[in-house]
Short mmCIF file of C-alpha atoms and ligand atoms in Angstrom, two decimals:
data_model
loop_
_atom_site.label_atom_id
_atom_site.label_comp_id
_atom_site.label_asym_id
_atom_site.label_seq_id
_atom_site.Cartn_x
_atom_site.Cartn_y
_atom_site.Cartn_z
CA UNK A 1 4.59 20.37 66.84
CA UNK A 2 3.46 20.84 63.23
CA UNK A 3 6.16 21.85 60.79
CA UNK A 4 4.93 25.44 60.65
CA UNK A 5 4.38 26.01 64.39
CA UNK A 6 6.70 28.46 66.12
CA UNK A 7 8.90 26.66 68.62
CA UNK A 8 8.28 27.55 72.26
CA UNK A 9 10.49 29.35 74.72
CA UNK A 10 11.47 27.53 77.91
CA UNK A 11 10.68 29.55 81.00
CA UNK A 12 10.50 28.42 84.62
CA UNK A 13 10.58 24.76 83.62
CA UNK A 14 7.74 25.02 81.07
CA UNK A 15 7.60 25.25 77.29
CA UNK A 16 5.61 28.40 76.60
CA UNK A 17 4.74 30.20 73.37
CA UNK A 18 6.38 33.58 72.82
CA UNK A 19 4.14 36.64 73.24
CA UNK A 20 4.64 37.56 69.59
CA UNK A 21 3.21 36.17 66.37
CA UNK A 22 6.39 37.08 64.47
CA UNK A 23 8.54 34.12 63.60
CA UNK A 24 11.23 33.08 61.13
CA UNK A 25 11.08 29.96 58.98
CA UNK A 26 13.70 27.37 59.80
CA UNK A 27 14.68 25.35 56.74
CA UNK A 28 17.10 22.56 55.98
CA UNK A 29 19.79 24.59 54.13
CA UNK A 30 20.41 21.74 51.68
CA UNK A 31 16.86 20.65 50.80
CA UNK A 32 14.86 23.75 51.71
CA UNK A 33 12.43 21.62 53.76
CA UNK A 34 10.58 23.64 56.41
CA UNK A 35 11.62 22.32 59.84
CA UNK A 36 9.90 24.78 62.14
CA UNK A 37 9.66 28.47 62.98
CA UNK A 38 11.66 30.53 65.47
CA UNK A 39 9.65 33.20 67.32
CA UNK A 40 11.04 36.71 67.57
CA UNK A 41 10.48 37.08 71.28
CA UNK A 42 9.77 40.45 72.86
CA UNK A 43 10.96 42.35 75.90
CA UNK A 44 8.04 40.80 77.86
CA UNK A 45 9.27 37.30 77.03
CA UNK A 46 12.74 38.25 78.25
CA UNK A 47 11.22 39.75 81.43
CA UNK A 48 9.38 36.48 82.16
CA UNK A 49 12.53 34.45 81.63
CA UNK A 50 14.66 36.71 83.82
CA UNK A 51 12.00 36.65 86.56
CA UNK A 52 11.98 32.84 86.47
CA UNK A 53 15.79 32.72 86.59
CA UNK A 54 15.85 35.18 89.46
CA UNK A 55 13.27 33.21 91.43
CA UNK A 56 15.21 29.97 90.95
CA UNK A 57 18.55 31.44 92.05
CA UNK A 58 18.35 31.25 95.89
CA UNK A 59 17.46 27.56 96.06
CA UNK A 60 19.89 26.59 93.30
CA UNK A 61 22.69 28.55 94.89
CA UNK A 62 22.01 26.76 98.18
CA UNK A 63 22.17 23.36 96.47
CA UNK A 64 25.57 21.83 97.36
CA UNK A 65 28.06 21.96 94.50
CA UNK A 66 28.35 18.19 94.54
CA UNK A 67 24.58 17.87 93.92
CA UNK A 68 24.71 20.41 91.11
CA UNK A 69 27.57 18.38 89.62
CA UNK A 70 25.46 15.21 89.76
CA UNK A 71 22.85 16.84 87.51
CA UNK A 72 25.60 17.52 84.99
CA UNK A 73 26.95 13.97 85.25
CA UNK A 74 23.48 12.73 84.35
CA UNK A 75 23.23 15.24 81.50
CA UNK A 76 26.56 14.00 80.12
CA UNK A 77 25.26 10.42 80.10
CA UNK A 78 22.04 11.48 78.36
CA UNK A 79 23.96 13.46 75.73
CA UNK A 80 26.07 10.40 75.04
CA UNK A 81 22.96 8.21 74.82
CA UNK A 82 21.37 10.53 72.24
CA UNK A 83 24.52 11.71 70.48
CA UNK A 84 23.76 10.18 67.09
CA UNK A 85 20.18 11.50 66.98
CA UNK A 86 21.35 14.94 68.04
CA UNK A 87 24.06 14.94 65.37
CA UNK A 88 21.57 14.07 62.63
CA UNK A 89 19.14 16.72 63.82
CA UNK A 90 21.98 19.25 63.84
CA UNK A 91 22.95 18.35 60.28
CA UNK A 92 19.39 18.89 59.09
CA UNK A 93 19.03 22.33 60.55
CA UNK A 94 22.59 23.60 60.06
CA UNK A 95 23.84 21.79 56.96
CA UNK A 96 27.22 20.58 58.28
CA UNK A 97 28.02 16.97 57.42
CA UNK A 98 27.22 14.32 60.05
CA UNK A 99 30.86 13.65 61.08
CA UNK A 100 31.23 17.40 61.74
CA UNK A 101 27.96 17.40 63.70
CA UNK A 102 29.19 14.44 65.79
CA UNK A 103 32.42 16.33 66.46
CA UNK A 104 30.47 19.39 67.58
CA UNK A 105 28.31 17.39 70.00
CA UNK A 106 31.42 15.69 71.37
CA UNK A 107 33.04 19.08 72.05
CA UNK A 108 29.86 20.13 73.85
CA UNK A 109 29.87 16.97 75.97
CA UNK A 110 33.49 17.66 76.94
CA UNK A 111 32.43 21.01 78.37
CA UNK A 112 29.69 19.33 80.42
CA UNK A 113 32.33 16.85 81.62
CA UNK A 114 34.64 19.63 82.66
CA UNK A 115 31.85 21.47 84.47
CA UNK A 116 31.18 18.23 86.43
CA UNK A 117 34.39 19.02 88.33
CA UNK A 118 32.75 22.05 89.89
CA UNK A 119 33.33 21.10 93.56
CA UNK A 120 37.08 21.24 92.90
CA UNK A 121 36.93 24.12 90.44
CA UNK A 122 35.09 26.29 92.99
CA UNK A 123 37.61 25.85 95.79
CA UNK A 124 39.13 28.97 97.27
CA UNK A 125 42.38 29.69 99.05
CA UNK A 126 43.22 30.31 102.68
CA UNK A 127 46.14 31.80 104.55
CA UNK A 128 46.35 31.44 108.28
CA UNK A 129 47.89 34.28 110.34
CA UNK A 130 47.90 37.06 107.79
CA UNK A 131 48.51 39.03 110.97
CA UNK A 132 48.65 37.77 114.55
CA UNK A 133 45.45 35.82 115.20
CA UNK A 134 43.93 36.77 111.85
CA UNK A 135 43.10 34.45 108.95
CA UNK A 136 42.14 35.20 105.37
CA UNK A 137 40.29 33.11 102.82
CA UNK A 138 38.75 33.51 99.40
CA UNK A 139 35.44 31.87 98.58
CA UNK A 140 33.89 31.79 95.13
CA UNK A 141 30.24 32.74 95.08
CA UNK A 142 27.76 32.78 92.18
CA UNK A 143 26.38 36.13 91.12
CA UNK A 144 22.78 35.57 90.01
CA UNK A 145 21.32 35.56 86.50
CA UNK A 146 23.62 35.30 83.48
CA UNK A 147 22.60 35.65 79.83
CA UNK A 148 24.16 33.54 77.08
CA UNK A 149 23.76 34.75 73.47
CA UNK A 150 25.07 32.46 70.75
CA UNK A 151 25.70 32.30 66.97
CA UNK A 152 24.44 29.92 64.29
CA UNK A 153 27.64 28.12 63.35
CA UNK A 154 27.93 25.85 66.43
CA UNK A 155 24.41 25.88 67.86
CA UNK A 156 25.11 23.03 70.30
CA UNK A 157 28.75 23.40 71.27
CA UNK A 158 28.75 27.14 71.89
CA UNK A 159 25.80 27.23 74.32
CA UNK A 160 27.60 24.36 76.10
CA UNK A 161 30.77 26.48 76.37
CA UNK A 162 28.82 28.60 78.81
CA UNK A 163 25.63 27.54 80.50
CA UNK A 164 26.89 24.29 82.12
CA UNK A 165 29.65 26.25 83.89
CA UNK A 166 27.29 29.07 84.87
CA UNK A 167 24.77 26.70 86.46
CA UNK A 168 27.46 24.44 87.94
CA UNK A 169 28.77 27.48 89.78
CA UNK A 170 25.28 28.11 91.22
CA UNK A 171 23.96 30.80 88.86
CA UNK A 172 20.83 30.67 86.77
CA UNK A 173 20.73 31.37 83.03
CA UNK A 174 18.70 32.90 80.21
CA UNK A 175 19.93 31.53 76.88
CA UNK A 176 19.17 33.32 73.61
CA UNK A 177 20.29 30.90 70.90
CA UNK A 178 20.77 31.83 67.25
CA UNK A 179 17.43 32.40 65.52
CA UNK A 180 18.81 30.54 62.48
CA UNK A 181 19.14 27.03 63.95
CA UNK A 182 17.72 26.72 67.48
CA UNK A 183 15.93 23.35 67.08
CA UNK A 184 18.45 20.77 68.26
CA UNK A 185 19.28 22.68 71.41
CA UNK A 186 15.59 22.41 72.39
CA UNK A 187 16.21 18.69 72.79
CA UNK A 188 19.19 19.38 75.00
CA UNK A 189 16.95 21.44 77.27
CA UNK A 190 14.69 18.39 77.60
CA UNK A 191 17.73 16.28 78.47
CA UNK A 192 18.80 18.81 81.12
CA UNK A 193 15.32 18.57 82.64
CA UNK A 194 15.48 14.77 82.51
CA UNK A 195 18.86 15.02 84.26
CA UNK A 196 17.18 16.87 87.13
CA UNK A 197 17.94 20.54 86.44
CA UNK A 198 15.27 22.35 88.49
CA UNK A 199 12.74 24.72 86.84
CA UNK A 200 14.07 28.23 86.22
CA UNK A 201 17.76 27.33 86.38
CA UNK A 202 18.06 27.29 82.58
CA UNK A 203 15.60 29.35 80.53
CA UNK A 204 15.55 29.79 76.76
CA UNK A 205 14.18 32.80 74.89
CA UNK A 206 14.23 32.69 71.10
CA UNK A 207 14.58 35.78 68.99
CA UNK A 208 16.98 38.25 67.47
CA UNK A 209 17.94 41.87 67.94
CA UNK A 210 14.98 42.93 70.14
CA UNK A 211 15.42 40.03 72.53
CA UNK A 212 19.16 40.71 72.74
CA UNK A 213 18.62 44.42 73.44
CA UNK A 214 16.10 43.58 76.17
CA UNK A 215 18.67 41.24 77.74
CA UNK A 216 21.45 43.83 77.57
CA UNK A 217 19.26 46.46 79.21
CA UNK A 218 17.77 44.20 81.88
CA UNK A 219 18.73 45.34 85.38
CA UNK A 220 18.45 41.83 86.87
CA UNK A 221 21.00 40.27 84.54
CA UNK A 222 24.42 40.32 86.11
CA UNK A 223 26.59 39.21 83.20
CA UNK A 224 26.55 38.29 79.51
CA UNK A 225 28.45 35.64 77.56
CA UNK A 226 28.26 36.37 73.84
CA UNK A 227 29.61 34.82 70.62
CA UNK A 228 28.97 36.19 67.13
CA UNK A 229 30.30 38.58 64.51
CA UNK A 230 32.72 41.26 65.73
CA UNK A 231 30.32 44.05 64.90
CA UNK A 232 27.66 42.46 67.12
CA UNK A 233 30.25 41.60 69.79
CA UNK A 234 31.34 45.25 70.00
CA UNK A 235 27.73 46.39 70.36
CA UNK A 236 26.97 43.76 73.02
CA UNK A 237 30.15 44.58 74.94
CA UNK A 238 29.49 48.31 75.03
CA UNK A 239 25.77 48.04 75.73
CA UNK A 240 26.09 45.47 78.51
CA UNK A 241 29.00 47.28 80.13
CA UNK A 242 26.96 50.51 80.20
CA UNK A 243 24.80 49.01 82.94
CA UNK A 244 27.75 47.49 84.79
CA UNK A 245 27.35 43.89 83.64
CA UNK A 246 30.23 41.50 83.31
CA UNK A 247 30.77 40.77 79.62
CA UNK A 248 32.73 38.32 77.54
CA UNK A 249 32.10 38.88 73.83
CA UNK A 250 33.80 36.63 71.29
CA UNK A 251 33.82 37.97 67.74
CA UNK A 252 34.84 37.10 64.20
CA UNK A 253 38.15 36.12 62.65
CA UNK A 254 40.47 36.14 59.66
CA UNK A 255 42.90 33.32 60.33
CA UNK A 256 46.23 33.02 58.55
CA UNK A 257 48.16 29.83 57.91
CA UNK A 258 51.85 30.31 57.19
CA UNK A 259 53.73 27.56 55.38
CA UNK A 260 57.53 27.48 55.45
CA UNK A 261 59.51 25.73 52.70
CA UNK A 262 60.65 22.99 55.11
CA UNK A 263 57.07 21.95 56.02
CA UNK A 264 55.83 18.38 55.54
CA UNK A 265 53.73 19.07 52.45
CA UNK A 266 51.44 16.04 52.68
CA UNK A 267 50.40 16.71 56.27
CA UNK A 268 50.26 20.47 55.70
CA UNK A 269 47.91 20.17 52.74
CA UNK A 270 45.51 17.94 54.68
CA UNK A 271 45.51 20.33 57.64
CA UNK A 272 45.03 23.40 55.41
CA UNK A 273 42.19 21.83 53.41
CA UNK A 274 40.29 20.69 56.47
CA UNK A 275 40.79 24.07 58.13
CA UNK A 276 39.50 26.04 55.15
CA UNK A 277 36.69 23.83 53.88
CA UNK A 278 35.58 22.06 57.08
CA UNK A 279 32.08 23.18 58.15
CA UNK A 280 31.97 24.89 54.73
CA UNK A 281 34.26 27.58 56.11
CA UNK A 282 31.70 28.65 58.72
CA UNK A 283 34.03 28.46 61.72
CA UNK A 284 35.75 31.17 63.71
CA UNK A 285 38.80 28.90 63.53
CA UNK A 286 38.60 28.41 59.75
CA UNK A 287 41.82 29.07 57.86
CA UNK A 288 41.23 31.97 55.52
CA UNK A 289 44.57 33.10 54.08
CA UNK A 290 47.39 30.68 53.26
CA UNK A 291 50.72 32.48 53.20
CA UNK A 292 53.34 30.50 51.28
CA UNK A 293 56.86 31.55 52.27
CA UNK A 294 59.43 31.47 49.43
CA UNK A 295 59.51 28.11 47.63
CA UNK A 296 56.59 26.79 49.70
CA UNK A 297 54.06 28.79 47.68
CA UNK A 298 53.89 26.82 44.43
CA UNK A 299 53.67 23.25 45.83
CA UNK A 300 51.16 24.27 48.49
CA UNK A 301 49.02 26.04 45.90
CA UNK A 302 49.09 23.05 43.54
CA UNK A 303 48.21 20.51 46.21
CA UNK A 304 45.52 22.69 47.74
CA UNK A 305 43.89 23.12 44.34
CA UNK A 306 44.00 19.41 43.65
CA UNK A 307 42.40 18.55 47.00
CA UNK A 308 39.84 21.38 46.78
CA UNK A 309 38.72 20.10 43.36
CA UNK A 310 38.21 16.63 44.81
CA UNK A 311 35.70 17.69 47.51
CA UNK A 312 32.10 16.56 47.01
CA UNK A 313 29.24 18.90 47.89
CA UNK A 314 25.94 17.52 49.07
CA UNK A 315 23.40 16.93 51.80
CA UNK A 316 25.27 16.34 55.04
CA UNK A 317 23.17 13.28 55.90
CA UNK A 318 24.31 11.42 52.78
CA UNK A 319 27.40 9.23 52.49
CA UNK A 320 30.38 10.37 50.47
CA UNK A 321 29.74 14.07 51.04
CA UNK A 322 32.68 16.25 52.11
CA UNK A 323 31.00 19.63 52.36
CA UNK A 324 27.46 20.81 53.08
CA UNK A 325 25.73 24.06 52.10
CA UNK A 326 26.09 27.40 53.87
CA UNK A 327 23.34 28.37 56.27
CA UNK A 328 21.10 30.66 54.19
CA UNK A 329 20.51 32.43 50.89
CA UNK A 330 21.63 35.86 52.23
CA UNK A 331 24.80 34.33 53.62
CA UNK A 332 25.50 32.60 50.31
CA UNK A 333 25.04 35.94 48.53
CA UNK A 334 27.48 37.55 50.93
CA UNK A 335 30.18 34.94 50.31
CA UNK A 336 29.61 35.13 46.56
CA UNK A 337 30.01 38.89 46.65
CA UNK A 338 33.38 38.57 48.44
CA UNK A 339 34.56 36.21 45.70
CA UNK A 340 33.42 38.59 42.95
CA UNK A 341 34.90 41.56 44.80
CA UNK A 342 38.22 39.77 45.21
CA UNK A 343 38.37 39.10 41.47
CA UNK A 344 37.55 42.74 40.69
CA UNK A 345 40.23 43.91 43.14
CA UNK A 346 42.94 41.92 41.33
CA UNK A 347 42.88 38.44 42.88
CA UNK A 348 43.03 35.48 40.48
CA UNK A 349 40.25 32.92 40.76
CA UNK A 350 42.16 29.64 40.45
CA UNK A 351 38.99 27.77 41.49
CA UNK A 352 35.58 29.44 41.48
CA UNK A 353 32.80 27.81 43.49
CA UNK A 354 30.10 30.37 42.73
CA UNK A 355 28.24 28.23 40.22
CA UNK A 356 28.30 25.04 42.24
CA UNK A 357 25.05 23.06 42.22
CA UNK A 358 23.84 19.80 43.69
CA UNK A 359 21.32 18.36 41.27
CA UNK A 360 19.11 16.60 43.81
CA UNK A 361 18.87 19.74 45.93
CA UNK A 362 18.19 22.74 43.70
CA UNK A 363 17.06 24.80 46.73
CA UNK A 364 20.36 24.32 48.62
CA UNK A 365 22.66 27.22 49.46
CA UNK A 366 25.65 25.81 47.61
CA UNK A 367 29.09 27.29 47.18
CA UNK A 368 31.90 25.09 45.96
CA UNK A 369 35.47 25.18 47.24
CA UNK A 370 37.09 28.38 46.00
CA UNK A 371 40.76 29.34 45.70
CA UNK A 372 41.83 32.93 45.11
CA UNK A 373 45.48 33.78 44.39
CA UNK A 374 47.27 37.09 44.91
CA UNK A 375 45.00 38.16 47.73
CA UNK A 376 46.32 41.25 49.51
CA UNK A 377 45.49 42.73 52.93
CA UNK A 378 44.02 45.88 51.42
CA UNK A 379 41.19 44.11 49.56
CA UNK A 380 38.01 43.23 51.50
CA UNK A 381 38.46 39.57 50.53
CA UNK A 382 41.91 39.65 52.11
CA UNK A 383 40.94 41.71 55.12
CA UNK A 384 37.42 40.79 56.21
CA UNK A 385 35.83 37.60 57.46
CA UNK A 386 34.17 35.74 54.54
CA UNK A 387 32.83 32.75 56.53
CA UNK A 388 32.59 30.46 53.52
CA UNK A 389 34.69 27.85 51.68
CA UNK A 390 37.15 30.33 50.25
CA UNK A 391 40.96 30.09 50.40
CA UNK A 392 42.96 33.25 49.81
CA UNK A 393 46.57 32.67 48.82
CA UNK A 394 49.38 35.12 49.46
CA UNK A 395 53.15 35.02 49.12
CA UNK A 396 55.83 36.17 51.57
CA UNK A 397 59.61 36.28 51.37
CA UNK A 398 60.20 35.20 54.98
CA UNK A 399 58.50 34.41 58.27
CA UNK A 400 59.02 38.08 59.21
CA UNK A 401 57.20 39.23 56.08
CA UNK A 402 54.41 36.75 56.71
CA UNK A 403 53.92 37.98 60.27
CA UNK A 404 53.93 41.57 59.07
CA UNK A 405 51.11 40.71 56.69
CA UNK A 406 49.17 38.98 59.48
CA UNK A 407 49.56 41.93 61.84
CA UNK A 408 47.98 44.30 59.33
CA UNK A 409 44.73 42.48 59.99
CA UNK A 410 42.30 43.70 62.65
CA UNK A 411 41.46 40.22 63.96
CA UNK A 412 43.40 38.06 66.41
CA UNK A 413 41.63 34.74 66.78
CA UNK A 414 43.82 31.92 65.43
CA UNK A 415 47.00 31.46 63.41
CA UNK A 416 49.00 28.44 62.27
CA UNK A 417 52.55 27.78 61.17
CA UNK A 418 53.64 24.72 59.23
CA UNK A 419 57.34 23.86 59.54
CA UNK A 420 59.79 21.17 60.63
CA UNK A 421 62.07 23.76 62.26
CA UNK A 422 61.80 23.97 66.04
CA UNK A 423 63.61 27.27 65.97
CA UNK A 424 61.15 28.83 63.51
CA UNK A 425 58.24 27.42 65.52
CA UNK A 426 59.56 28.94 68.73
CA UNK A 427 60.14 32.32 67.06
CA UNK A 428 56.61 32.16 65.65
CA UNK A 429 54.99 31.30 68.98
CA UNK A 430 56.86 34.16 70.61
CA UNK A 431 55.87 36.77 68.05
CA UNK A 432 52.54 35.62 66.64
CA UNK A 433 50.55 37.98 68.88
CA UNK A 434 47.36 36.00 68.21
CA UNK A 435 45.45 34.06 70.86
CA UNK A 436 45.06 30.53 69.50
CA UNK A 437 48.32 29.36 67.94
CA UNK A 438 48.75 26.20 65.89
CA UNK A 439 52.09 24.63 65.05
CA UNK A 440 51.51 22.02 62.33
CA UNK A 441 47.83 22.14 63.36
CA UNK A 442 45.21 23.80 61.17
CA UNK A 443 42.18 24.02 63.44
CA UNK A 444 43.44 25.37 66.74
CA UNK A 445 40.48 24.36 68.90
CA UNK A 446 41.34 24.40 72.61
CA UNK A 447 39.70 21.59 74.57
CA UNK A 448 37.22 22.28 77.36
CA UNK A 449 39.83 22.65 80.11
CA UNK A 450 41.69 25.41 78.20
CA UNK A 451 40.46 28.94 77.45
CA UNK A 452 38.80 29.55 74.07
CA UNK A 453 38.81 33.05 72.61
CA UNK A 454 40.80 35.56 70.63
CA UNK A 455 42.26 39.02 71.05
CA UNK A 456 42.29 42.34 69.17
CA UNK A 457 39.14 42.64 66.98
CA UNK A 458 38.14 39.04 67.72
CA UNK A 459 37.40 39.47 71.42
CA UNK A 460 35.97 42.06 73.79
CA UNK A 461 36.47 41.41 77.49
CA UNK A 462 39.17 39.59 79.37
CA UNK A 463 37.95 36.21 80.66
CA UNK A 464 37.44 33.72 77.82
CA UNK A 465 35.14 30.75 77.29
CA UNK A 466 35.75 27.31 78.84
CA UNK A 467 38.46 26.26 81.29
CA UNK A 468 39.26 28.17 84.47
CA UNK A 469 38.21 31.42 82.84
CA UNK A 470 34.61 30.20 82.83
CA UNK A 471 34.71 29.69 86.59
CA UNK A 472 36.29 33.12 87.08
CA UNK A 473 33.64 34.72 84.90
CA UNK A 474 30.65 33.13 86.62
CA UNK A 475 31.79 33.73 90.21
CA UNK A 476 33.05 36.50 92.40
CA UNK A 477 36.09 35.84 94.57
CA UNK A 478 35.07 37.05 97.99
CA UNK A 479 37.71 37.62 100.61
CA UNK A 480 36.96 36.93 104.27
CA UNK A 481 39.32 38.18 106.96
CA UNK A 482 38.58 36.91 110.46
CA UNK A 483 39.79 37.44 113.97
CA UNK A 484 38.37 35.54 116.90
P1 NAD B 1 25.74 37.24 64.59
O1 NAD B 1 26.58 38.28 65.22
O2 NAD B 1 24.91 37.61 63.42
O3 NAD B 1 24.71 36.63 65.67
C1 NAD B 1 25.14 36.20 66.95
C2 NAD B 1 24.03 36.43 67.96
O4 NAD B 1 23.78 37.83 68.07
C3 NAD B 1 22.71 35.78 67.57
O5 NAD B 1 22.12 35.22 68.71
C4 NAD B 1 21.90 36.95 66.98
O6 NAD B 1 20.53 36.79 67.20
C5 NAD B 1 22.43 38.14 67.73
N1 NAD B 1 22.46 39.35 66.91
C6 NAD B 1 22.77 39.45 65.60
N2 NAD B 1 22.73 40.74 65.19
C7 NAD B 1 22.40 41.48 66.28
C8 NAD B 1 22.21 42.87 66.49
N3 NAD B 1 22.36 43.74 65.53
N4 NAD B 1 21.86 43.27 67.73
C9 NAD B 1 21.72 42.38 68.74
N5 NAD B 1 21.89 41.04 68.58
C10 NAD B 1 22.23 40.59 67.37
O7 NAD B 1 26.70 36.01 64.27
P2 NAD B 1 26.34 34.70 63.42
O8 NAD B 1 26.26 35.06 61.98
O9 NAD B 1 25.23 33.96 64.07
O10 NAD B 1 27.66 33.83 63.68
C11 NAD B 1 28.82 33.92 62.91
C12 NAD B 1 29.85 34.81 63.56
O11 NAD B 1 30.20 34.33 64.86
C13 NAD B 1 31.16 34.85 62.79
O12 NAD B 1 31.64 36.17 62.76
C14 NAD B 1 32.08 33.96 63.60
O13 NAD B 1 33.46 34.22 63.44
C15 NAD B 1 31.62 34.27 64.98
N6 NAD B 1 32.03 33.20 65.89
C16 NAD B 1 33.07 33.45 66.72
C17 NAD B 1 33.53 32.45 67.57
C18 NAD B 1 34.69 32.70 68.48
O14 NAD B 1 35.05 31.80 69.25
N7 NAD B 1 35.31 33.87 68.46
C19 NAD B 1 32.91 31.20 67.55
C20 NAD B 1 31.84 30.99 66.67
C21 NAD B 1 31.41 32.01 65.84
#
């Protein structure tokens, strides 16, 4: 592939060009180097992919679960073999630093590992003699073609939250990855083929809004797994449900971190800093607002500022770099406008990253660590998802006050409390009302065997990603009642 060629779709086991000539440039967000082009596939491309997935379904469904699992075992080994190369490729196209990229790939591998347990995960239940001479059993059956639509911030891990479980359960898949960084996942498709995944079981269609709309309207797609901004998640949820599809749509976030005066300050500061500035703030689990309760405010603020000032920006492939760029120029502009808006609305800019530069990379989309004090829930910077390296600081008189502030927010993805009081922690867990809860943990990332997803404005649907929910989502529980 030359640098300027549009990357192909993957349909029915073959790499094929999209029907369209329209494509987006894919650039290294730190250096600006052109890495490839992502085609904006059309409805026809989606039709071809769905037809291939549909054709592959009967034979794949009839493949014993243990054989499907063996393909995934081989994929896991191949991912481990190529982990370092994949991580470096991910850093180039996304911008996150290599240790973060390695962590992302590892989380993806863990989902493949979990999906390898499919023979056990698929087991049903039986009850003999539900009435005299009658037995009842549930069996889990796959449903057909699922679509998986994913965001730019974890372009490897998030597809792997979904498609390995869908195919392990006997379904076939059309994946529409983010149009902003789809390159590294192309290599994972090759690894899946090398692992023995038959043609048509996993198909990839690149593109944006038109491809997504074609997927949502397609009568042969039975369900949709989606992750992205809440506005898109709401649209996907409503549109897919209109035609009776199953939908799980994970949206955005505004995560609060509450610090009580009795917290271990050293450990809390490290957790808060890595939560806010890790992945340059482009995580649905990123801490966004730090609420200092009573006397906790001042020392947390001082330590956070000191650590934020010490972070080094740069190209994620280079040593000694703590934070990479954000994904694109428009996204940088968006984050910058939240910082400016916050200042205009009355927040104090204790640390302003808007003018950050990295000399060797003048084309990079840089924003330095930013700290805003006196952020309130009524200002957009205190209310909306910024998705950049920006800490908002707020004060509260008590845990009650802090929770009241949190509950004014529309989102419900993650929340953390820092304390050494078991009683406060228990009270917090009971009343937090948010889906992913951290106690002395800043990035509340459930592992593959637990559900991942939020509530309120952060999630539309009921079954979440990963864990048992994934198996529920990708199968129907069929009940058989027999009398002989
Ligand atoms: P996005 O909503 O812009 O894009 C997500 C997907 O939807 C992409 O594949 C994109 O092509 C498609 N899309 C975008 N706009 C569309 C439209 N108008 N119509 C149809 N399809 C459309 O999200 P993003 O910027 O790629 O990702 C960042 C967002 O994802 C953040 O809000 C983040 O919080 C969220 N996210 C949530 C989780 C979670 O677990 N809840 C995890 C990761 C990211």
